[in-house]
Coordinates of C-alpha atoms in Angstrom, one line a residue:
M42 CA 111.7 109.1 117.9
E43 CA 111.4 107.4 114.3
I44 CA 109.3 109.4 111.7
P45 CA 108.9 108.1 108.0
M46 CA 109.7 111.1 105.7
F47 CA 109.7 111.0 101.8
T48 CA 110.7 113.4 99.4
V49 CA 108.0 113.6 96.6
D50 CA 108.5 115.9 93.6
A51 CA 104.8 117.5 92.6
F52 CA 103.1 118.5 89.4
T53 CA 105.6 116.6 87.4
N54 CA 105.7 113.3 86.3
L55 CA 109.5 113.3 86.2
P56 CA 112.1 112.9 89.1
F57 CA 114.1 116.2 89.3
K58 CA 111.5 118.5 87.8
G59 CA 108.2 120.0 89.5
N60 CA 108.2 121.3 93.1
P61 CA 109.7 119.2 95.5
A62 CA 108.3 118.9 99.3
A63 CA 109.3 116.8 102.2
V64 CA 106.2 114.7 104.2
C65 CA 107.0 113.3 107.7
L66 CA 104.4 110.8 108.4
I67 CA 103.2 111.6 112.8
E68 CA 101.5 109.6 115.0
N69 CA 100.7 112.7 117.4
E70 CA 101.6 116.1 117.7
L71 CA 105.2 117.3 118.2
P72 CA 106.8 119.9 120.3
E73 CA 106.3 123.3 118.4
E74 CA 109.1 124.0 118.1
L75 CA 110.3 120.9 116.3
Y76 CA 108.2 121.3 113.2
Q77 CA 110.6 124.7 112.2
K78 CA 113.7 122.6 113.0
I79 CA 112.8 119.4 111.1
A80 CA 111.8 122.1 107.9
A81 CA 115.2 124.0 108.3
E82 CA 117.0 120.6 108.2
M83 CA 114.8 119.6 105.0
N84 CA 115.5 122.8 103.7
L85 CA 113.1 122.5 100.6
S86 CA 110.4 125.2 99.9
E87 CA 107.9 123.3 102.4
T88 CA 107.9 120.2 104.5
A89 CA 104.5 118.6 105.3
F90 CA 103.4 117.0 108.3
V91 CA 100.6 114.6 108.1
R92 CA 99.3 113.7 111.5
K93 CA 96.9 110.7 112.5
L94 CA 93.9 112.1 114.0
K95 CA 93.0 109.0 116.1
S96 CA 95.1 106.6 117.4
T97 CA 92.9 103.6 115.7
D98 CA 93.5 105.4 112.3
Y99 CA 96.2 103.7 109.8
F100 CA 97.9 105.9 107.3
C101 CA 96.9 103.0 104.7
S102 CA 92.8 102.9 105.8
G103 CA 92.3 106.4 107.3
S104 CA 90.5 109.2 105.3
R105 CA 91.0 112.5 106.9
F106 CA 94.2 113.5 108.5
G107 CA 95.8 116.5 110.1
L108 CA 98.2 118.4 108.0
R109 CA 100.5 121.5 108.6
W110 CA 102.8 123.1 106.3
F111 CA 106.4 124.7 107.0
T112 CA 108.9 126.8 105.1
P113 CA 112.6 127.1 106.4
T114 CA 111.7 129.9 108.0
N115 CA 107.8 129.7 109.2
E116 CA 104.3 127.8 109.2
I117 CA 102.1 129.0 106.3
A118 CA 98.4 128.8 106.1
L119 CA 98.0 127.1 102.4
C120 CA 100.1 125.2 100.2
G121 CA 99.5 123.4 97.2
H122 CA 102.4 121.1 96.4
A123 CA 103.1 119.6 99.6
T124 CA 99.6 118.8 100.0
M125 CA 99.6 116.8 96.5
A126 CA 103.0 115.8 98.2
S127 CA 101.4 114.4 101.4
A128 CA 98.2 112.7 99.0
A129 CA 101.3 110.9 96.7
V130 CA 102.9 109.4 99.4
L131 CA 99.0 107.9 101.5
F132 CA 98.2 106.4 97.8
Y133 CA 101.4 105.6 96.5
R134 CA 103.5 104.5 99.4
K135 CA 100.8 103.9 102.0
E136 CA 98.3 102.2 99.4
N137 CA 95.8 104.1 100.9
S138 CA 92.4 102.1 100.1
N139 CA 89.8 105.4 100.2
P140 CA 89.5 107.0 96.5
E141 CA 89.8 110.4 98.9
V142 CA 91.5 111.8 101.7
V143 CA 90.7 115.0 103.5
F144 CA 93.1 116.5 105.3
E145 CA 92.1 119.4 108.3
T146 CA 94.3 122.6 108.2
L147 CA 94.6 125.8 108.7
S148 CA 93.0 126.8 105.3
G149 CA 90.0 124.1 106.5
Q150 CA 89.5 120.7 104.9
L151 CA 91.5 120.1 101.8
R152 CA 90.3 117.2 99.5
V153 CA 92.6 114.9 97.1
R154 CA 91.4 112.3 95.3
Q155 CA 93.2 110.3 92.7
H156 CA 92.2 110.5 88.9
G157 CA 93.7 108.4 86.3
E158 CA 97.5 109.1 86.7
S159 CA 96.4 112.4 88.2
L160 CA 95.8 114.0 91.7
V161 CA 93.0 116.4 92.1
M162 CA 92.9 118.8 94.8
D163 CA 89.8 120.5 95.9
F164 CA 91.1 123.9 97.0
P165 CA 89.3 127.3 98.0
L166 CA 89.2 129.9 95.1
N167 CA 91.2 133.2 96.3
K168 CA 89.9 136.1 93.8
P169 CA 92.5 139.0 93.9
E170 CA 91.5 142.7 93.7
V171 CA 93.1 145.3 91.4
Q172 CA 95.6 147.6 92.7
D173 CA 96.9 151.4 91.5
L174 CA 100.3 150.5 90.4
N175 CA 101.6 153.7 92.0
K176 CA 101.5 151.8 95.2
F177 CA 103.8 149.2 94.3
N178 CA 106.5 151.3 92.1
K179 CA 109.8 150.2 94.1
L180 CA 108.5 146.6 94.5
L181 CA 107.4 146.6 90.8
K182 CA 110.8 147.7 90.0
A183 CA 112.8 145.6 92.0
A184 CA 110.5 142.6 90.8
V185 CA 110.4 142.9 87.0
G186 CA 112.8 146.0 86.3
D187 CA 111.5 147.9 83.1
L188 CA 109.2 145.2 81.6
P189 CA 106.2 146.8 81.2
V190 CA 103.0 145.9 83.5
Q191 CA 99.3 145.9 82.4
E192 CA 98.0 144.9 86.3
V193 CA 98.3 144.7 89.4
C194 CA 96.2 142.5 91.9
Y195 CA 96.2 141.7 95.8
C196 CA 94.9 138.7 97.0
K197 CA 94.2 139.7 101.2
T198 CA 93.6 136.1 101.9
T199 CA 96.6 135.1 100.8
K200 CA 98.8 138.3 100.9
K201 CA 100.0 137.4 97.3
L202 CA 100.5 140.3 94.9
L203 CA 99.8 139.4 91.4
V204 CA 101.5 141.0 88.9
R205 CA 100.5 140.6 85.4
L206 CA 103.0 141.8 82.1
A207 CA 101.9 143.1 79.4
D208 CA 100.6 141.0 76.3
T209 CA 103.2 142.1 74.0
C210 CA 105.7 140.4 76.9
Q211 CA 106.9 137.2 75.5
R212 CA 107.4 133.9 77.4
S213 CA 111.4 134.4 77.5
A214 CA 110.8 137.8 79.3
L215 CA 109.4 135.7 82.0
T216 CA 111.7 133.2 82.7
S217 CA 114.5 135.5 82.1
L218 CA 113.6 137.2 85.1
S219 CA 116.4 137.1 88.4
P220 CA 114.6 139.3 90.8
V221 CA 117.0 139.6 93.9
P222 CA 115.9 138.2 97.1
E223 CA 117.3 140.8 99.5
T224 CA 115.9 143.3 97.4
L225 CA 112.2 142.3 97.1
L226 CA 112.7 142.0 101.3
K227 CA 114.4 146.2 101.0
T228 CA 111.6 147.4 99.5
E229 CA 108.7 145.5 100.8
N230 CA 108.8 144.9 104.7
S231 CA 105.3 145.8 105.8
G232 CA 103.8 142.4 106.2
R233 CA 101.6 143.1 103.7
V234 CA 103.2 141.1 101.0
K235 CA 104.0 137.6 101.4
S236 CA 104.8 136.0 97.7
V237 CA 104.8 138.0 94.3
I238 CA 103.2 135.9 91.0
I239 CA 104.4 137.1 88.0
T240 CA 102.1 136.2 85.1
I241 CA 101.7 136.7 81.1
K242 CA 98.8 135.4 78.9
G243 CA 99.9 131.9 76.9
A244 CA 99.2 130.6 73.8
P245 CA 95.7 128.3 74.3
N246 CA 96.0 127.6 70.4
S247 CA 99.3 126.4 70.1
Q248 CA 100.9 123.1 71.3
P249 CA 100.1 122.3 74.4
G250 CA 98.1 125.1 74.7
Y251 CA 98.7 126.8 78.2
D252 CA 96.4 129.3 78.5
F253 CA 98.7 131.4 81.1
F254 CA 102.1 131.4 82.2
S255 CA 103.9 132.5 85.7
R256 CA 106.7 132.3 88.7
N257 CA 106.5 133.3 92.4
F258 CA 108.9 135.0 94.9
A259 CA 108.2 134.4 98.0
P260 CA 111.5 135.7 100.0
W261 CA 109.1 136.5 102.8
N262 CA 109.0 133.1 103.5
G263 CA 112.2 132.5 103.3
I264 CA 111.7 131.1 99.5
P265 CA 113.5 133.0 96.8
E266 CA 111.7 131.2 94.4
D267 CA 108.9 128.6 94.8
P268 CA 109.1 126.4 92.0
V269 CA 105.9 125.2 90.9
T270 CA 103.0 126.8 93.3
G271 CA 99.6 125.8 94.2
S272 CA 98.5 128.0 96.7
A273 CA 99.3 130.9 93.7
H274 CA 96.9 129.3 91.5
T275 CA 94.1 129.5 93.7
V276 CA 94.7 133.5 92.7
L277 CA 95.8 132.8 89.4
A278 CA 92.7 130.6 88.7
A279 CA 90.3 133.0 89.4
Y280 CA 92.4 136.3 88.1
W281 CA 93.1 134.4 84.3
S282 CA 88.8 132.9 84.5
E283 CA 88.2 136.4 84.4
K284 CA 90.1 137.4 81.9
L285 CA 89.8 134.6 79.8
G286 CA 85.8 133.3 80.1
K287 CA 87.3 130.2 80.8
K288 CA 86.1 127.8 83.9
K289 CA 88.9 124.4 82.7
M290 CA 92.5 126.0 81.9
L291 CA 96.2 124.6 81.7
A292 CA 98.8 126.5 83.4
Y293 CA 102.6 126.4 83.7
Q294 CA 104.9 127.4 86.1
C295 CA 108.0 128.7 84.5
S296 CA 110.8 128.0 87.2
R297 CA 114.1 125.9 86.4
R298 CA 112.4 122.8 87.5
G299 CA 108.8 124.2 85.8
G300 CA 105.2 122.2 86.0
E301 CA 102.1 121.9 84.4
L302 CA 98.7 122.3 86.4
E303 CA 95.0 121.8 85.4
L304 CA 92.8 123.8 86.9
E305 CA 88.5 124.0 86.7
L306 CA 87.0 126.5 88.4
R307 CA 83.6 125.2 90.8
D308 CA 80.4 126.6 91.2
D309 CA 80.6 126.6 94.8
A310 CA 84.1 129.1 95.1
R311 CA 86.7 126.4 94.8
V312 CA 88.9 124.9 92.3
D313 CA 90.2 121.5 91.5
I314 CA 94.1 121.9 90.9
S315 CA 95.2 118.6 88.9
G316 CA 98.6 117.5 88.5
R317 CA 101.3 114.3 88.8
A318 CA 103.6 113.4 91.6
V319 CA 106.5 111.4 92.0
V320 CA 107.9 109.9 95.2
I321 CA 111.5 110.1 95.0
I322 CA 112.9 109.6 98.1
Q323 CA 111.8 107.5 101.3
G324 CA 113.9 107.1 104.7
T325 CA 113.3 107.5 108.4
L326 CA 114.3 110.9 110.5
K327 CA 115.5 109.4 113.6
L328 CA 115.1 112.0 117.0

């Protein structure tokens, strides 16, 4: 069996920045255990599998495909950067002739369209609910140490815990965080939390005018830190839109690699997440 495989850096226009994802193009469903083995071998935060839905479809001309995402340890229900990476492969390497492609996923239909040099993903908006800080004392201590926390919210749909640091915290406080994955796992083992998003308010009046900053830690999915996370921004967009009174926002995820996301909330409880992507590796898996 030969499977076309690509590595794509998403949410960036520069190689070795943003968030890398592996993308595999498959003709039919694989044996279930093989998905996980390939993802573990790729050892990136996510590996995406783009599958033809009909034997008559072609990656260069089809408009609808199946899509699944796997971390090195498990399958997940929603992944932004690997969706963008999948669309980048179809548009940039397969020269797909459609203005938009639709992926059928565990999170429903996800549409991705080209807009200039960017790719725009149509994603569900996931609003988090405010929580009592005392319920997460140990996890907060493990994640942010003694930094002041202004608010904690939880999104049941995505199992993401959003931690907003006090507005007195500078961006440097966020970038200097280094939570220990094993400590996070030890302090939260109920299965309720699958990632911790830490965020601070930005400075939209400065250049380039980021509305907020964030980082995302997900050792529960085998990812100590996810460099740039589209799914986290379905939660962040809902939270910060309400706090800032804005429907259009510019966000930056402050991992070592870093990445920029443009967000626009729509009236149908969905959000457009825009960014750029660079295909840096193309090859073949021979199994």
